[in-house]
CSV table of C-alpha atoms in Angstrom, one decimal:
chain,number,residue,atom,x,y,z
A,1,MET,CA,-25.7,-0.6,37.0
A,2,GLU,CA,-25.7,-1.3,33.9
A,3,THR,CA,-28.8,0.2,33.0
A,4,ILE,CA,-28.4,4.0,34.6
A,5,PRO,CA,-27.1,6.6,31.8
A,6,ILE,CA,-24.2,8.4,33.4
A,7,PHE,CA,-24.1,12.0,32.8
A,8,ASP,CA,-20.8,13.7,32.9
A,9,GLY,CA,-19.7,17.0,33.8
A,10,HIS,CA,-16.6,17.8,31.6
A,11,ASN,CA,-15.2,16.6,28.4
A,12,ASP,CA,-12.5,18.3,26.0
A,13,THR,CA,-13.3,15.9,23.3
A,14,LEU,CA,-14.0,18.8,20.5
A,15,LEU,CA,-11.0,20.2,21.1
A,16,GLU,CA,-9.1,16.7,20.5
A,17,LEU,CA,-11.1,16.0,17.2
A,18,HIS,CA,-10.3,19.9,16.3
A,19,THR,CA,-6.6,19.3,16.6
A,20,SER,CA,-5.9,15.6,16.7
A,21,ALA,CA,-5.4,13.9,12.9
A,22,ILE,CA,-9.2,12.3,13.7
A,23,HIS,CA,-11.5,13.9,11.3
A,24,GLU,CA,-14.7,14.5,13.4
A,25,LEU,CA,-17.0,12.4,12.0
A,26,GLU,CA,-14.6,9.5,12.7
A,27,PHE,CA,-16.1,9.7,16.1
A,28,PHE,CA,-18.8,7.5,15.4
A,29,ASN,CA,-16.1,4.5,14.4
A,30,GLU,CA,-14.5,2.9,17.4
A,31,THR,CA,-10.6,4.0,18.0
A,32,GLU,CA,-8.1,3.9,20.6
A,33,LEU,CA,-7.5,7.3,20.1
A,34,GLY,CA,-9.0,9.7,22.9
A,35,HIS,CA,-11.4,8.9,26.0
A,36,ILE,CA,-14.3,9.3,23.8
A,37,ASP,CA,-15.9,8.1,20.7
A,38,PHE,CA,-19.6,7.1,19.6
A,39,PRO,CA,-19.0,3.2,20.1
A,40,ARG,CA,-17.3,3.2,23.3
A,41,ALA,CA,-20.1,5.7,24.8
A,42,LYS,CA,-22.4,3.0,24.4
A,43,LYS,CA,-20.2,0.5,25.8
A,44,GLY,CA,-19.6,2.7,28.5
A,45,ASN,CA,-23.3,3.8,29.2
A,46,PHE,CA,-22.0,7.4,28.7
A,47,GLY,CA,-25.5,9.5,28.3
A,48,GLY,CA,-24.2,12.6,27.7
A,49,GLY,CA,-22.1,15.6,29.3
A,50,PHE,CA,-20.9,19.4,29.2
A,51,PHE,CA,-18.9,18.9,25.8
A,52,ALA,CA,-16.3,22.0,26.2
A,53,ALA,CA,-15.1,24.9,23.5
A,54,PHE,CA,-11.7,25.7,24.9
A,55,THR,CA,-9.4,28.1,23.0
A,56,PRO,CA,-5.9,27.1,23.4
A,57,ASN,CA,-2.5,28.7,23.3
A,58,LYS,CA,-0.4,28.5,20.9
A,59,ASN,CA,3.1,26.4,21.4
A,60,TYR,CA,2.2,26.0,25.2
A,61,HIS,CA,2.4,22.8,26.7
A,62,MET,CA,1.6,21.8,30.5
A,63,GLU,CA,5.3,19.4,30.5
A,64,SER,CA,5.1,19.3,34.3
A,65,ALA,CA,8.8,18.0,34.5
A,66,GLN,CA,10.5,21.2,33.9
A,67,TYR,CA,8.9,23.0,36.1
A,68,LEU,CA,9.2,20.4,39.4
A,69,THR,CA,10.3,22.1,42.5
A,70,GLU,CA,11.2,20.4,45.8
A,71,SER,CA,7.8,19.8,47.1
A,72,GLY,CA,5.9,19.6,43.8
A,73,TYR,CA,5.5,21.7,40.6
A,74,ASP,CA,4.5,25.2,39.7
A,75,ILE,CA,3.5,25.4,35.9
A,76,PRO,CA,3.4,28.9,34.7
A,77,LEU,CA,0.2,30.3,33.1
A,78,PRO,CA,0.1,31.3,29.1
A,79,PRO,CA,-0.9,34.8,28.5
A,80,PRO,CA,-4.5,36.0,27.9
A,81,ILE,CA,-6.3,35.3,24.5
A,82,ASP,CA,-8.1,38.0,22.8
A,83,GLN,CA,-11.4,38.2,21.9
A,84,PRO,CA,-12.3,37.8,18.5
A,85,THR,CA,-9.1,35.2,18.4
A,86,ALA,CA,-11.0,33.4,21.0
A,87,LEU,CA,-14.8,33.7,19.6
A,88,ASN,CA,-13.5,32.3,16.2
A,89,TYR,CA,-12.1,28.9,17.9
A,90,THR,CA,-15.5,28.9,19.9
A,91,ASN,CA,-17.1,28.7,16.5
A,92,ALA,CA,-14.9,26.3,15.0
A,93,LEU,CA,-15.4,24.1,17.8
A,94,ALA,CA,-19.3,24.5,18.2
A,95,ALA,CA,-19.6,24.0,14.3
A,96,ILE,CA,-17.7,20.2,15.2
A,97,LEU,CA,-20.7,19.9,17.8
A,98,PHE,CA,-23.8,20.5,15.6
A,99,LYS,CA,-21.8,18.8,12.7
A,100,LEU,CA,-21.6,15.7,14.9
A,101,GLU,CA,-25.5,16.3,15.4
A,102,SER,CA,-26.5,16.4,11.7
A,103,GLU,CA,-24.3,13.2,11.1
A,104,SER,CA,-25.5,10.8,13.6
A,105,ASN,CA,-28.8,9.8,12.5
A,106,GLY,CA,-30.3,11.0,15.4
A,107,GLY,CA,-28.2,9.3,17.6
A,108,PHE,CA,-26.6,12.7,19.1
A,109,LYS,CA,-28.0,15.7,20.1
A,110,VAL,CA,-27.0,19.3,21.4
A,111,ILE,CA,-29.7,20.1,24.3
A,112,LYS,CA,-31.0,23.0,25.2
A,113,ASN,CA,-33.7,22.3,28.1
A,114,ILE,CA,-34.9,19.6,30.6
A,115,ASP,CA,-37.3,18.2,28.1
A,116,GLN,CA,-34.7,16.8,25.6
A,117,LEU,CA,-32.2,16.0,28.2
A,118,ILE,CA,-35.2,13.6,29.7
A,119,TYR,CA,-36.2,12.3,26.5
A,120,CYS,CA,-32.3,11.7,25.3
A,121,LEU,CA,-31.4,9.6,28.4
A,122,ASN,CA,-34.7,7.6,28.3
A,123,ASN,CA,-34.5,6.7,24.5
A,124,GLN,CA,-30.2,5.9,24.5
A,125,ILE,CA,-29.9,9.3,22.4
A,126,LEU,CA,-26.4,10.9,23.7
A,127,ALA,CA,-27.2,14.6,25.2
A,128,ALA,CA,-24.2,17.0,24.4
A,129,ILE,CA,-24.2,20.2,26.4
A,130,PHE,CA,-22.8,23.1,24.7
A,131,HIS,CA,-20.3,24.3,27.3
A,132,ILE,CA,-16.9,26.8,26.8
A,133,GLU,CA,-14.4,26.6,29.1
A,134,GLY,CA,-12.9,30.4,29.7
A,135,ALA,CA,-14.9,33.4,28.7
A,136,GLU,CA,-12.9,35.0,26.4
A,137,ALA,CA,-15.0,34.8,23.7
A,138,ILE,CA,-17.7,36.8,25.1
A,139,ASP,CA,-17.3,40.5,24.4
A,140,THR,CA,-18.0,42.8,27.6
A,141,ASN,CA,-20.9,44.0,25.3
A,142,PHE,CA,-22.2,40.6,25.9
A,143,ASP,CA,-23.6,40.5,22.1
A,144,ALA,CA,-21.7,37.0,21.3
A,145,LEU,CA,-23.2,35.7,25.0
A,146,HIS,CA,-26.8,36.4,23.7
A,147,VAL,CA,-25.9,34.9,19.8
A,148,LEU,CA,-24.3,32.0,21.4
A,149,TYR,CA,-27.0,31.1,23.4
A,150,GLN,CA,-29.5,30.7,20.6
A,151,ALA,CA,-27.0,28.9,18.9
A,152,GLY,CA,-27.6,26.3,22.1
A,153,LEU,CA,-25.0,27.7,24.8
A,154,ARG,CA,-26.4,26.9,28.1
A,155,SER,CA,-23.0,26.3,30.3
A,156,LEU,CA,-20.0,29.0,30.8
A,157,GLY,CA,-17.1,28.9,32.3
A,158,ILE,CA,-15.9,32.4,33.4
A,159,VAL,CA,-11.8,31.1,33.3
A,160,TRP,CA,-9.8,28.8,32.1
A,161,SER,CA,-6.7,29.6,34.7
A,162,ARG,CA,-5.0,32.1,32.5
A,163,PRO,CA,-6.8,35.6,33.5
A,164,ASN,CA,-9.2,37.3,31.3
A,165,GLN,CA,-11.6,40.2,31.1
A,166,TYR,CA,-13.5,38.8,33.6
A,167,GLY,CA,-11.4,37.2,36.5
A,168,GLU,CA,-8.4,35.4,37.4
A,169,GLY,CA,-7.7,31.4,37.8
A,170,VAL,CA,-5.8,29.1,39.6
A,171,PRO,CA,-2.2,28.2,38.5
A,172,TYR,CA,-1.2,24.6,38.0
A,173,ARG,CA,0.9,24.4,41.2
A,174,TYR,CA,1.1,22.0,43.8
A,175,PRO,CA,0.9,22.2,46.9
A,176,SER,CA,-1.0,25.4,47.0
A,177,SER,CA,-4.2,27.0,48.3
A,178,PRO,CA,-7.0,28.5,45.7
A,179,ASN,CA,-7.1,31.7,47.1
A,180,ILE,CA,-5.0,33.1,44.8
A,181,GLY,CA,-5.0,36.4,42.8
A,182,ASN,CA,-8.0,39.3,42.8
A,183,GLY,CA,-11.4,38.1,42.5
A,184,LEU,CA,-14.0,39.2,39.7
A,185,THR,CA,-13.9,42.0,37.5
A,186,ASP,CA,-16.7,44.5,37.3
A,187,ASP,CA,-17.2,42.9,34.1
A,188,GLY,CA,-17.3,39.7,35.3
A,189,LYS,CA,-19.9,40.6,37.7
A,190,ASN,CA,-21.9,41.6,35.4
A,191,LEU,CA,-21.1,38.2,32.9
A,192,VAL,CA,-22.5,36.1,35.7
A,193,LYS,CA,-25.9,38.5,36.5
A,194,GLN,CA,-26.4,38.0,32.4
A,195,CYS,CA,-26.0,34.0,32.9
A,196,ASN,CA,-28.2,34.1,35.7
A,197,ARG,CA,-31.0,36.1,33.6
A,198,LEU,CA,-30.7,34.2,30.7
A,199,GLY,CA,-30.3,30.6,32.5
A,200,ILE,CA,-26.9,29.7,31.1
A,201,MET,CA,-24.9,27.9,34.0
A,202,ILE,CA,-22.1,29.4,35.6
A,203,ASP,CA,-19.2,27.0,36.1
A,204,THR,CA,-16.8,28.0,39.1
A,205,ALA,CA,-14.0,25.2,37.7
A,206,HIS,CA,-10.5,26.9,37.6
A,207,LEU,CA,-11.5,30.2,39.4
A,208,ASN,CA,-9.5,31.6,41.9
A,209,GLU,CA,-10.9,31.7,45.5
A,210,LYS,CA,-11.8,35.5,45.6
A,211,GLY,CA,-13.9,35.1,41.9
A,212,PHE,CA,-15.4,32.0,43.6
A,213,TRP,CA,-16.9,33.5,46.7
A,214,ASP,CA,-18.1,36.6,44.0
A,215,VAL,CA,-19.8,34.1,42.3
A,216,VAL,CA,-21.6,32.9,45.4
A,217,LYS,CA,-22.6,36.9,46.6
A,218,ILE,CA,-23.6,37.5,42.8
A,219,SER,CA,-25.7,34.2,41.3
A,220,GLU,CA,-29.0,33.8,41.6
A,221,ALA,CA,-28.6,29.6,40.7
A,222,PRO,CA,-26.9,26.8,42.1
A,223,ILE,CA,-22.8,26.8,42.6
A,224,VAL,CA,-21.5,24.3,40.5
A,225,ALA,CA,-17.8,23.0,39.7
A,226,THR,CA,-18.0,20.8,36.8
A,227,HIS,CA,-14.5,19.0,37.2
A,228,SER,CA,-12.8,19.7,40.3
A,229,ASN,CA,-12.0,17.8,43.6
A,230,VAL,CA,-11.3,17.6,47.0
A,231,HIS,CA,-8.3,20.1,48.1
A,232,THR,CA,-8.4,18.4,51.8
A,233,ILE,CA,-7.3,15.0,50.4
A,234,CYS,CA,-4.9,16.3,47.3
A,235,PRO,CA,-3.8,20.2,47.9
A,236,ILE,CA,-3.5,21.4,44.6
A,237,SER,CA,-5.0,24.8,43.8
A,238,ARG,CA,-7.3,23.7,41.1
A,239,ASN,CA,-9.2,21.7,44.2
A,240,LEU,CA,-12.1,22.9,46.3
A,241,THR,CA,-11.8,23.9,50.0
A,242,ASP,CA,-14.2,22.4,52.3
A,243,ASN,CA,-15.7,26.2,52.7
A,244,GLN,CA,-16.3,26.4,49.1
A,245,LEU,CA,-17.9,22.6,49.3
A,246,ALA,CA,-19.8,23.7,51.7
A,247,ALA,CA,-21.1,27.0,50.0
A,248,ILE,CA,-21.8,24.9,46.8
A,249,LYS,CA,-24.3,22.8,49.1
A,250,ALA,CA,-25.9,25.6,50.1
A,251,SER,CA,-26.6,26.8,47.2
A,252,ASN,CA,-28.0,23.0,45.8
A,253,GLY,CA,-25.6,23.1,43.6
A,254,VAL,CA,-22.9,20.4,42.5
A,255,VAL,CA,-19.4,19.0,42.0
A,256,GLY,CA,-18.3,16.8,39.2
A,257,ILE,CA,-15.5,14.4,40.1
A,258,ASN,CA,-12.4,15.4,37.6
A,259,PHE,CA,-10.2,12.1,36.8
A,260,ALA,CA,-7.2,14.4,36.3
A,261,VAL,CA,-4.7,11.9,38.3
A,262,ASN,CA,-2.7,14.9,39.8
A,263,MET,CA,-5.8,16.4,41.5
A,264,LEU,CA,-6.7,12.9,42.9
A,265,ARG,CA,-3.3,11.8,44.2
A,266,ALA,CA,-2.7,12.8,47.8
A,267,ASP,CA,0.8,13.9,46.6
A,268,GLY,CA,0.0,15.5,43.3
A,269,LYS,CA,1.6,13.6,40.6
A,270,PHE,CA,0.9,12.7,37.7
A,271,GLU,CA,1.6,8.8,37.2
A,272,THR,CA,-1.2,7.1,36.2
A,273,ASN,CA,-0.8,3.5,38.0
A,274,ILE,CA,-3.6,4.4,40.6
A,275,SER,CA,-6.7,2.4,41.6
A,276,LEU,CA,-10.5,3.5,41.1
A,277,ASP,CA,-10.5,3.6,44.4
A,278,THR,CA,-8.4,6.9,44.4
A,279,ILE,CA,-11.4,8.4,42.6
A,280,ILE,CA,-13.8,7.3,44.7
A,281,GLN,CA,-12.3,8.7,48.3
A,282,HIS,CA,-13.2,12.4,46.6
A,283,ILE,CA,-16.8,11.1,45.7
A,284,VAL,CA,-16.8,9.3,49.2
A,285,TYR,CA,-15.3,12.7,51.4
A,286,ILE,CA,-18.1,15.0,49.4
A,287,ALA,CA,-21.3,12.9,50.5
A,288,GLU,CA,-20.0,11.7,54.1
A,289,ASN,CA,-19.3,15.2,55.0
A,290,PHE,CA,-21.7,17.4,52.9
A,291,GLY,CA,-24.8,14.9,51.2
A,292,VAL,CA,-24.4,13.0,48.2
A,293,ASP,CA,-26.7,15.0,46.7
A,294,TYR,CA,-23.3,17.0,45.9
A,295,VAL,CA,-21.5,15.1,44.1
A,296,ALA,CA,-21.2,14.1,40.2
A,297,LEU,CA,-18.7,12.9,37.9
A,298,GLY,CA,-16.8,16.0,35.7
A,299,SER,CA,-14.2,13.5,34.0
A,300,ASP,CA,-12.2,15.5,31.6
A,301,PHE,CA,-12.0,12.9,29.5
A,302,ASP,CA,-9.9,14.2,26.5
A,303,GLY,CA,-8.7,16.9,28.3
A,304,THR,CA,-6.3,15.7,31.5
A,305,ILE,CA,-4.3,12.4,32.2
A,306,VAL,CA,-6.8,9.9,33.7
A,307,PRO,CA,-6.0,6.8,35.6
A,308,ASP,CA,-4.9,3.6,34.2
A,309,SER,CA,-7.7,2.0,36.7
A,310,ILE,CA,-10.9,3.9,34.4
A,311,LYS,CA,-9.0,4.1,30.6
A,312,ASP,CA,-11.7,6.1,28.9
A,313,VAL,CA,-15.6,6.3,28.9
A,314,THR,CA,-15.6,2.3,28.9
A,315,GLY,CA,-14.4,2.3,32.3
A,316,LEU,CA,-17.6,4.4,33.6
A,317,PRO,CA,-19.4,0.9,34.6
A,318,LYS,CA,-16.4,-0.1,36.3
A,319,LEU,CA,-16.4,3.0,39.1
A,320,MET,CA,-19.8,3.0,39.3
A,321,ASN,CA,-19.8,-0.9,40.2
A,322,GLN,CA,-16.8,-0.4,43.0
A,323,LEU,CA,-18.8,2.7,43.8
A,324,LYS,CA,-21.2,0.0,45.2
A,325,THR,CA,-18.9,-2.0,46.9
A,326,TYR,CA,-18.8,1.3,49.1
A,327,GLY,CA,-22.5,1.1,50.3
A,328,PHE,CA,-24.0,3.6,48.0
A,329,THR,CA,-27.6,2.1,47.1
A,330,ASP,CA,-28.5,2.5,43.7
A,331,GLU,CA,-31.1,5.4,44.6
A,332,GLU,CA,-27.9,7.0,45.7
A,333,LEU,CA,-25.7,6.0,42.3
A,334,THR,CA,-28.4,7.2,40.2
A,335,LYS,CA,-28.0,10.9,41.7
A,336,ILE,CA,-24.0,10.3,41.1
A,337,ALA,CA,-25.1,9.3,37.7
A,338,TYR,CA,-26.8,11.9,36.3
A,339,LYS,CA,-29.8,13.1,38.6
A,340,ASN,CA,-27.8,15.9,40.7
A,341,TRP,CA,-26.7,17.2,37.5
A,342,MET,CA,-30.1,17.2,36.2
A,343,ARG,CA,-31.4,18.5,39.7
A,344,VAL,CA,-29.2,21.7,38.9
A,345,LEU,CA,-30.1,22.4,35.2
A,346,VAL,CA,-33.6,22.5,36.3
A,347,ASP,CA,-32.6,24.6,39.1
A,348,THR,CA,-30.9,27.3,36.2
A,349,TRP,CA,-31.8,26.8,33.0
A,350,LYS,CA,-35.0,29.4,32.3
A,351,GLU,CA,-36.3,27.2,29.2
């Protein structure tokens, strides 16, 4: 397993570099801050992944303690963000992504097509996909979408939980169904069509269930949730029901398993003292009930609280080795590690 590159569905490392005390070029020095830097990525067989540009609300913090209920928690969502603010912030994070590429001496590349991805994985170059989490930066004329596509945007999450001009997300609520709120707006439906035309992957993570089914109905591309888990195991609103997982399979899509402890644990708690088996049970559930072709990894590194057993990107080989003890073959492990993501991108991208 040490030779198989691991491609990951979601990280918030750009936001971590932007908001923390670490200068962005410190990414190339090993630290103990955050979950990903370049040296640790190499140690973890991290071949690359989707690097998210997410615009946070000012002074919004998700401390769950103050929102505890008798049965779990219910964390209120922040208000919507206006398009100019989101676009400015997105540009700032995209600039960090491209600075990393230019300062990497060829070791880090922002990829725009499958040939580039294959080349990077075969040559130990860290491959980064420019992803936007929450489409607030996109104006409803889609001018920004076309410009950002030319800059390298190849993946877009319609919402990050808070509502925007395109749809509604799910709250951070446990226990809860994802069947909350309305479906996509007319602009949201047009956004799906525009992404299909350009070849931008549509990410349904954070989207509510009615919006999810709108994407299923409209999209001509595989249905993807870059960092979500199994609702049957952990009934938080962010996780996917069996019907949603079946729709992802039917579209030849994929689910990236999220390492967020509150989305992994059956009790929904934020406690980190859980084993790798808690992650693996979600992978096994999808593999056994829907097929190994439809599950991959979507860690949410630098964007969530992960189990102590994984710690950071260096824990990925441990996870893959533990998966092998569950009886997954090398071919199946390679699919989970990167080939399932590659298949979906081949079926989605136009270049």
